[in-house]
XYZ file of C-alpha atoms in Angstrom:
347
model
C 53.966 145.573 92.462
C 52.724 142.004 93.908
C 53.321 140.732 90.189
C 56.885 142.501 89.946
C 57.699 140.861 93.493
C 56.583 137.366 92.213
C 58.606 137.735 88.682
C 61.729 138.721 90.739
C 61.161 135.714 92.667
C 60.881 133.529 89.774
C 63.905 134.767 88.147
C 65.980 134.305 91.436
C 64.623 130.836 91.566
C 65.451 129.924 87.933
C 69.010 131.639 88.366
C 69.782 129.572 91.614
C 68.831 126.463 89.628
C 71.034 127.456 86.929
C 73.889 128.022 89.253
C 73.288 124.846 90.986
C 73.305 122.664 87.792
C 76.651 124.528 86.754
C 78.216 123.797 90.248
C 77.446 120.162 90.069
C 78.750 119.707 86.503
C 82.203 120.794 87.793
C 82.390 117.935 89.630
C 81.238 114.347 89.459
C 81.967 110.710 90.973
C 82.635 107.758 88.392
C 79.971 105.239 89.117
C 82.236 102.383 87.729
C 85.288 103.244 89.719
C 84.170 105.529 92.526
C 86.622 108.124 91.645
C 85.500 111.713 92.634
C 86.226 114.445 89.630
C 86.504 118.303 90.105
C 87.265 120.029 86.839
C 89.796 122.761 86.799
C 89.592 123.382 82.954
C 87.143 122.038 80.374
C 89.416 123.289 77.582
C 86.652 124.055 75.261
C 87.508 127.757 75.034
C 91.081 129.283 74.870
C 92.244 130.253 78.706
C 93.630 133.792 79.718
C 97.368 133.915 79.771
C 100.275 133.858 77.117
C 99.955 130.983 74.933
C 99.897 129.361 71.417
C 96.873 127.346 72.205
C 94.196 126.577 69.523
C 90.692 125.437 69.987
C 90.329 122.013 68.475
C 86.464 121.041 68.126
C 87.165 117.941 66.262
C 89.161 115.746 68.508
C 87.889 116.532 72.057
C 87.845 113.695 74.666
C 85.307 115.615 76.928
C 83.155 118.635 76.208
C 82.819 120.514 73.024
C 86.495 120.890 72.163
C 90.244 120.513 73.361
C 93.440 122.864 73.159
C 95.879 122.094 70.955
C 99.614 123.818 69.965
C 102.733 122.862 67.868
C 106.217 122.751 69.595
C 109.214 123.017 67.522
C 111.925 125.120 69.272
C 110.064 125.521 72.636
C 106.523 126.733 73.825
C 104.910 128.230 77.065
C 101.333 128.046 77.473
C 99.702 129.761 80.455
C 96.041 129.048 81.954
C 94.852 131.580 84.010
C 91.667 130.267 85.534
C 88.704 132.778 85.534
C 87.778 131.822 89.305
C 89.856 130.261 91.644
C 89.221 126.652 92.669
C 89.112 124.868 96.088
C 90.194 121.636 95.488
C 90.238 120.409 99.278
C 90.111 116.919 99.627
C 91.462 115.733 96.545
C 94.746 113.882 96.122
C 95.534 113.986 91.988
C 95.735 115.785 89.039
C 94.905 114.180 85.687
C 94.142 115.188 82.145
C 93.908 113.653 78.440
C 96.992 114.423 76.609
C 97.832 113.614 72.492
C 101.212 113.819 71.204
C 102.208 113.301 67.735
C 105.509 111.958 67.970
C 106.689 109.949 71.135
C 110.497 109.983 70.096
C 110.484 113.819 69.790
C 108.694 114.214 72.753
C 111.068 111.920 74.836
C 113.843 114.551 73.499
C 112.157 117.594 75.354
C 111.391 115.305 78.491
C 115.178 114.457 78.666
C 116.698 117.601 77.343
C 114.276 120.338 78.783
C 114.721 119.406 82.154
C 112.411 122.530 82.990
C 109.758 121.292 80.703
C 106.575 120.142 82.615
C 103.054 121.299 84.070
C 102.562 123.335 86.957
C 99.562 124.586 89.182
C 99.797 127.609 91.415
C 97.620 129.359 94.015
C 99.286 132.658 93.567
C 97.972 133.878 90.179
C 101.550 133.528 88.807
C 104.201 130.945 87.773
C 106.729 129.635 90.247
C 105.026 130.844 93.169
C 102.932 128.839 95.567
C 103.345 126.046 93.076
C 103.624 122.320 92.171
C 104.962 120.923 89.256
C 106.103 117.718 87.435
C 108.539 117.752 85.053
C 107.973 116.420 81.622
C 109.568 112.754 82.080
C 107.092 112.579 85.211
C 104.402 112.887 82.808
C 105.481 110.476 80.341
C 105.875 108.124 82.996
C 102.607 108.541 84.639
C 100.207 107.442 81.657
C 97.614 105.234 82.959
C 98.115 102.990 79.906
C 101.743 102.473 80.752
C 104.321 103.547 77.982
C 103.407 106.895 76.316
C 102.054 106.137 72.666
C 101.269 108.295 69.725
C 97.720 109.578 70.021
C 95.717 110.183 73.189
C 97.082 108.994 76.607
C 95.523 109.668 80.107
C 98.136 111.349 82.467
C 97.608 110.640 86.268
C 99.955 112.726 88.771
C 99.582 112.380 92.503
C 99.840 115.521 94.130
C 102.453 114.233 96.656
C 104.599 113.510 93.847
C 104.985 117.190 92.832
C 107.769 119.618 93.397
C 106.593 122.427 95.672
C 108.289 125.920 95.169
C 107.345 129.178 97.263
C 108.691 131.937 95.428
C 110.892 132.746 92.593
C 111.902 136.445 93.567
C 109.802 138.114 91.039
C 106.658 138.327 93.070
C 107.976 138.200 96.645
C 104.151 139.500 97.648
C 102.794 136.176 97.157
C 105.352 134.045 98.438
C 104.671 130.904 100.141
C 103.433 127.147 99.819
C 100.790 126.007 97.493
C 97.261 126.466 98.617
C 95.188 123.847 97.295
C 91.925 125.843 98.217
C 92.928 128.563 95.915
C 93.950 127.118 92.637
C 93.984 130.057 89.966
C 96.844 129.331 87.624
C 98.482 126.454 85.376
C 101.063 126.086 82.644
C 102.263 123.545 80.279
C 105.657 124.007 78.847
C 107.834 122.257 76.500
C 111.417 124.436 76.089
C 115.125 123.643 76.102
C 115.236 121.576 72.827
C 115.174 122.538 69.247
C 113.933 119.681 66.995
C 113.959 119.339 63.068
C 110.070 118.418 62.986
C 107.253 120.159 65.261
C 105.227 118.174 67.425
C 101.795 118.460 68.044
C 100.247 118.420 71.564
C 96.644 118.693 72.735
C 95.094 118.688 76.134
C 91.775 117.918 77.439
C 89.677 117.739 80.392
C 92.005 118.802 83.369
C 90.968 117.681 86.820
C 91.386 117.068 90.219
C 90.546 113.680 91.484
C 90.120 111.870 94.765
C 91.554 108.494 94.426
C 91.794 107.938 98.235
C 88.605 105.994 98.152
C 89.469 103.580 95.520
C 92.787 103.124 97.143
C 91.478 102.080 100.649
C 89.055 99.649 98.647
C 91.782 98.015 96.774
C 93.698 97.525 99.998
C 90.765 96.139 101.535
C 90.401 93.694 98.592
C 93.769 92.778 98.874
C 93.599 92.029 102.613
C 90.459 89.852 102.003
C 92.265 88.060 99.186
C 95.008 87.308 101.572
C 93.246 85.913 104.153
C 91.160 83.924 101.611
C 94.833 82.589 100.159
C 95.457 81.233 103.472
C 92.174 78.889 103.182
C 93.216 77.843 99.697
C 96.161 76.800 100.872
C 94.950 74.872 103.760
C 92.489 72.759 101.239
C 94.924 72.266 98.435
C 97.106 70.422 101.186
C 94.365 68.184 102.047
C 94.482 64.381 100.250
C 91.668 62.191 99.816
C 90.602 61.119 103.303
C 90.542 57.501 103.806
C 90.234 54.857 106.869
C 93.835 55.054 106.996
C 94.511 58.816 107.186
C 91.226 60.486 108.655
C 93.066 60.858 111.836
C 96.314 62.302 110.698
C 94.163 64.975 108.862
C 91.365 65.759 111.310
C 92.940 68.877 112.789
C 94.169 70.373 108.993
C 90.661 69.919 107.896
C 89.329 71.641 111.183
C 91.730 74.576 110.829
C 90.727 75.009 107.421
C 87.094 75.187 108.374
C 87.990 77.657 111.088
C 89.692 79.828 108.693
C 86.955 79.893 106.216
C 84.451 80.609 109.073
C 86.472 83.730 109.923
C 86.162 85.335 106.597
C 83.513 87.903 105.693
C 81.098 87.263 102.876
C 83.265 89.333 100.538
C 86.321 86.991 101.666
C 84.503 83.996 100.797
C 84.012 84.941 97.257
C 87.842 84.566 96.686
C 87.652 80.906 97.665
C 86.612 78.821 94.452
C 83.447 76.834 94.809
C 85.355 73.612 93.936
C 87.871 73.764 96.796
C 84.808 74.494 99.166
C 83.127 71.341 98.324
C 86.513 69.783 98.866
C 86.662 70.901 102.444
C 83.156 69.705 102.933
C 83.904 66.224 101.409
C 86.634 65.883 103.891
C 84.545 67.005 106.571
C 81.846 64.149 105.687
C 84.701 61.525 105.316
C 86.074 62.170 108.649
C 82.426 62.387 110.484
C 81.813 58.933 108.924
C 84.881 57.343 110.275
C 84.190 58.896 113.675
C 80.983 57.205 113.752
C 82.119 53.989 111.973
C 85.486 53.659 113.201
C 87.460 50.576 111.223
C 88.342 47.539 113.300
C 92.030 47.718 114.255
C 92.373 43.792 114.065
C 90.240 42.541 110.614
C 91.336 39.160 109.142
C 92.053 39.384 105.542
C 89.285 36.915 104.693
C 86.921 38.702 106.970
C 83.771 39.260 104.840
C 81.640 42.602 104.972
C 78.851 42.913 107.837
C 75.810 41.600 106.326
C 77.137 38.897 103.727
C 77.670 34.950 104.425
C 79.808 32.697 102.652
C 78.296 29.996 100.590
C 77.714 26.758 101.944
C 80.560 25.003 99.659
C 82.954 27.767 101.344
C 82.132 26.979 105.111
C 85.199 25.621 107.155
C 85.253 21.916 107.970
C 86.131 22.587 111.582
C 83.690 20.073 113.069
C 81.487 22.316 114.428
C 79.696 23.562 111.359
C 77.192 21.713 109.086
C 79.852 19.657 107.525
C 81.263 18.497 110.816
C 77.919 17.297 111.950
C 77.099 15.206 108.670
C 80.772 14.003 109.377
C 80.020 12.665 112.866
C 76.783 11.272 111.623
C 78.383 8.895 108.880
C 80.605 7.745 111.270
C 77.744 6.348 113.689
C 76.089 4.873 110.822
C 79.254 2.957 109.699
C 79.683 1.910 113.296
C 76.195 0.929 113.699
C 76.452 -1.231 110.568
C 79.418 -3.087 111.343
C 77.931 -3.846 114.838
C 74.615 -5.346 113.091
C 77.169 -7.244 110.561
C 79.102 -8.716 113.777
C 75.764 -9.872 115.551
C 74.520 -11.490 112.257
C 77.657 -13.476 111.927
C 77.449 -14.745 115.443
C 73.909 -15.946 115.294
C 74.837 -17.677 111.850
C 77.460 -19.692 114.082
C 75.551 -20.322 116.686
C-alpha cells in the first residue's frame, strides 16, 4: 500500500512539473526588449471553428508550423481556443503575417470595409469583441509599409473597435472581458480578385509594452536634460584673459546642469564636450588666481625676463647713465690739469 501511495505521489509531482513547464511556455519576457508575451495561439495545429486553414510546417515563424489559407472571393477563418485565456495586464495584440501580394491585399483593405481581425470573450463573433479593420492591420506593420513575405503586426488594444452584441446571441452581450479570451477570427471579404492571395499567420500573442514604453519615455527625458547641458557647452568660446569674466556664469551654469544629471543622463553628454567644460573651468580658475594687469605697457617684458644691456634705456639712472657722468668728470679733470700746467709754464 505504501508503495502505491509513493508511486501516486511521484506521479502527481511529475504531472505538476509538466503543467508548470507548460504554463511557463505560454508566456515569456524578451530579454533584449523587456516586452512580456502571452501566447493566445501557437498556430502549430488547426484550431477549432469554421475555417479554410491548413497547417504549414515549412514556413513557421515560431514553433513547429503556421496556418495558411488562400483568398480569392473572400474568406472567414475562425479560431476557437480550447481554454479561455486571462490576458489582464497586457495591452497589445501581435502576430506574424505573411502575404503573397500586397496590391491585392490592399484591395481587400479598401473594398472590404468589414475585413479584419477580432478577438472576443463571448465564444462567438461580434459579441464582447475588440476588432481591427484590415487597413489598420496593414498600417500597423512593425517594419513600416507592408511587404511581400512575412511581416510583424502590432495592434494596441486601445485602438480596437469595441462591440458588445450583434443580436444573434443576446445572452452573451456585454463589453469585452480580457480575462476570458476564447475566440478569434481573421476574415477578408467584400472583394473578388482575379488571382488568389496566400496568407499565413503565426504566433498570435498578447504583449505588455507598457514597460518598454515607460523606459523609452524615461530615456527621452534624460536626453532632453542632457541636451540643455550640451547646448550650454557648445555656446562657450575658448576662454582667454580678455573674456573669462564674461563667461564665468555660463561655465558655472553648464557645470550645475551637468551635476544635476543622473549617471544615465550623463552618458548622453559626449566626452569631448565634457573635456571642453573642464578646460573652460581650469582656464577661469587660472585667470582668477593670476588676474591680468589692467595697465600693462606694450613693451613690458614678462616676469622673470630682463632686457639685454644694450637694450637698457639711457635715462641717466642706469649703467649707461653712470658711465656718461664719469666720462664728463674725467674730461673736466683733464682740462683742469691742462690749465694748471699752462699757468706754471707762463710763470
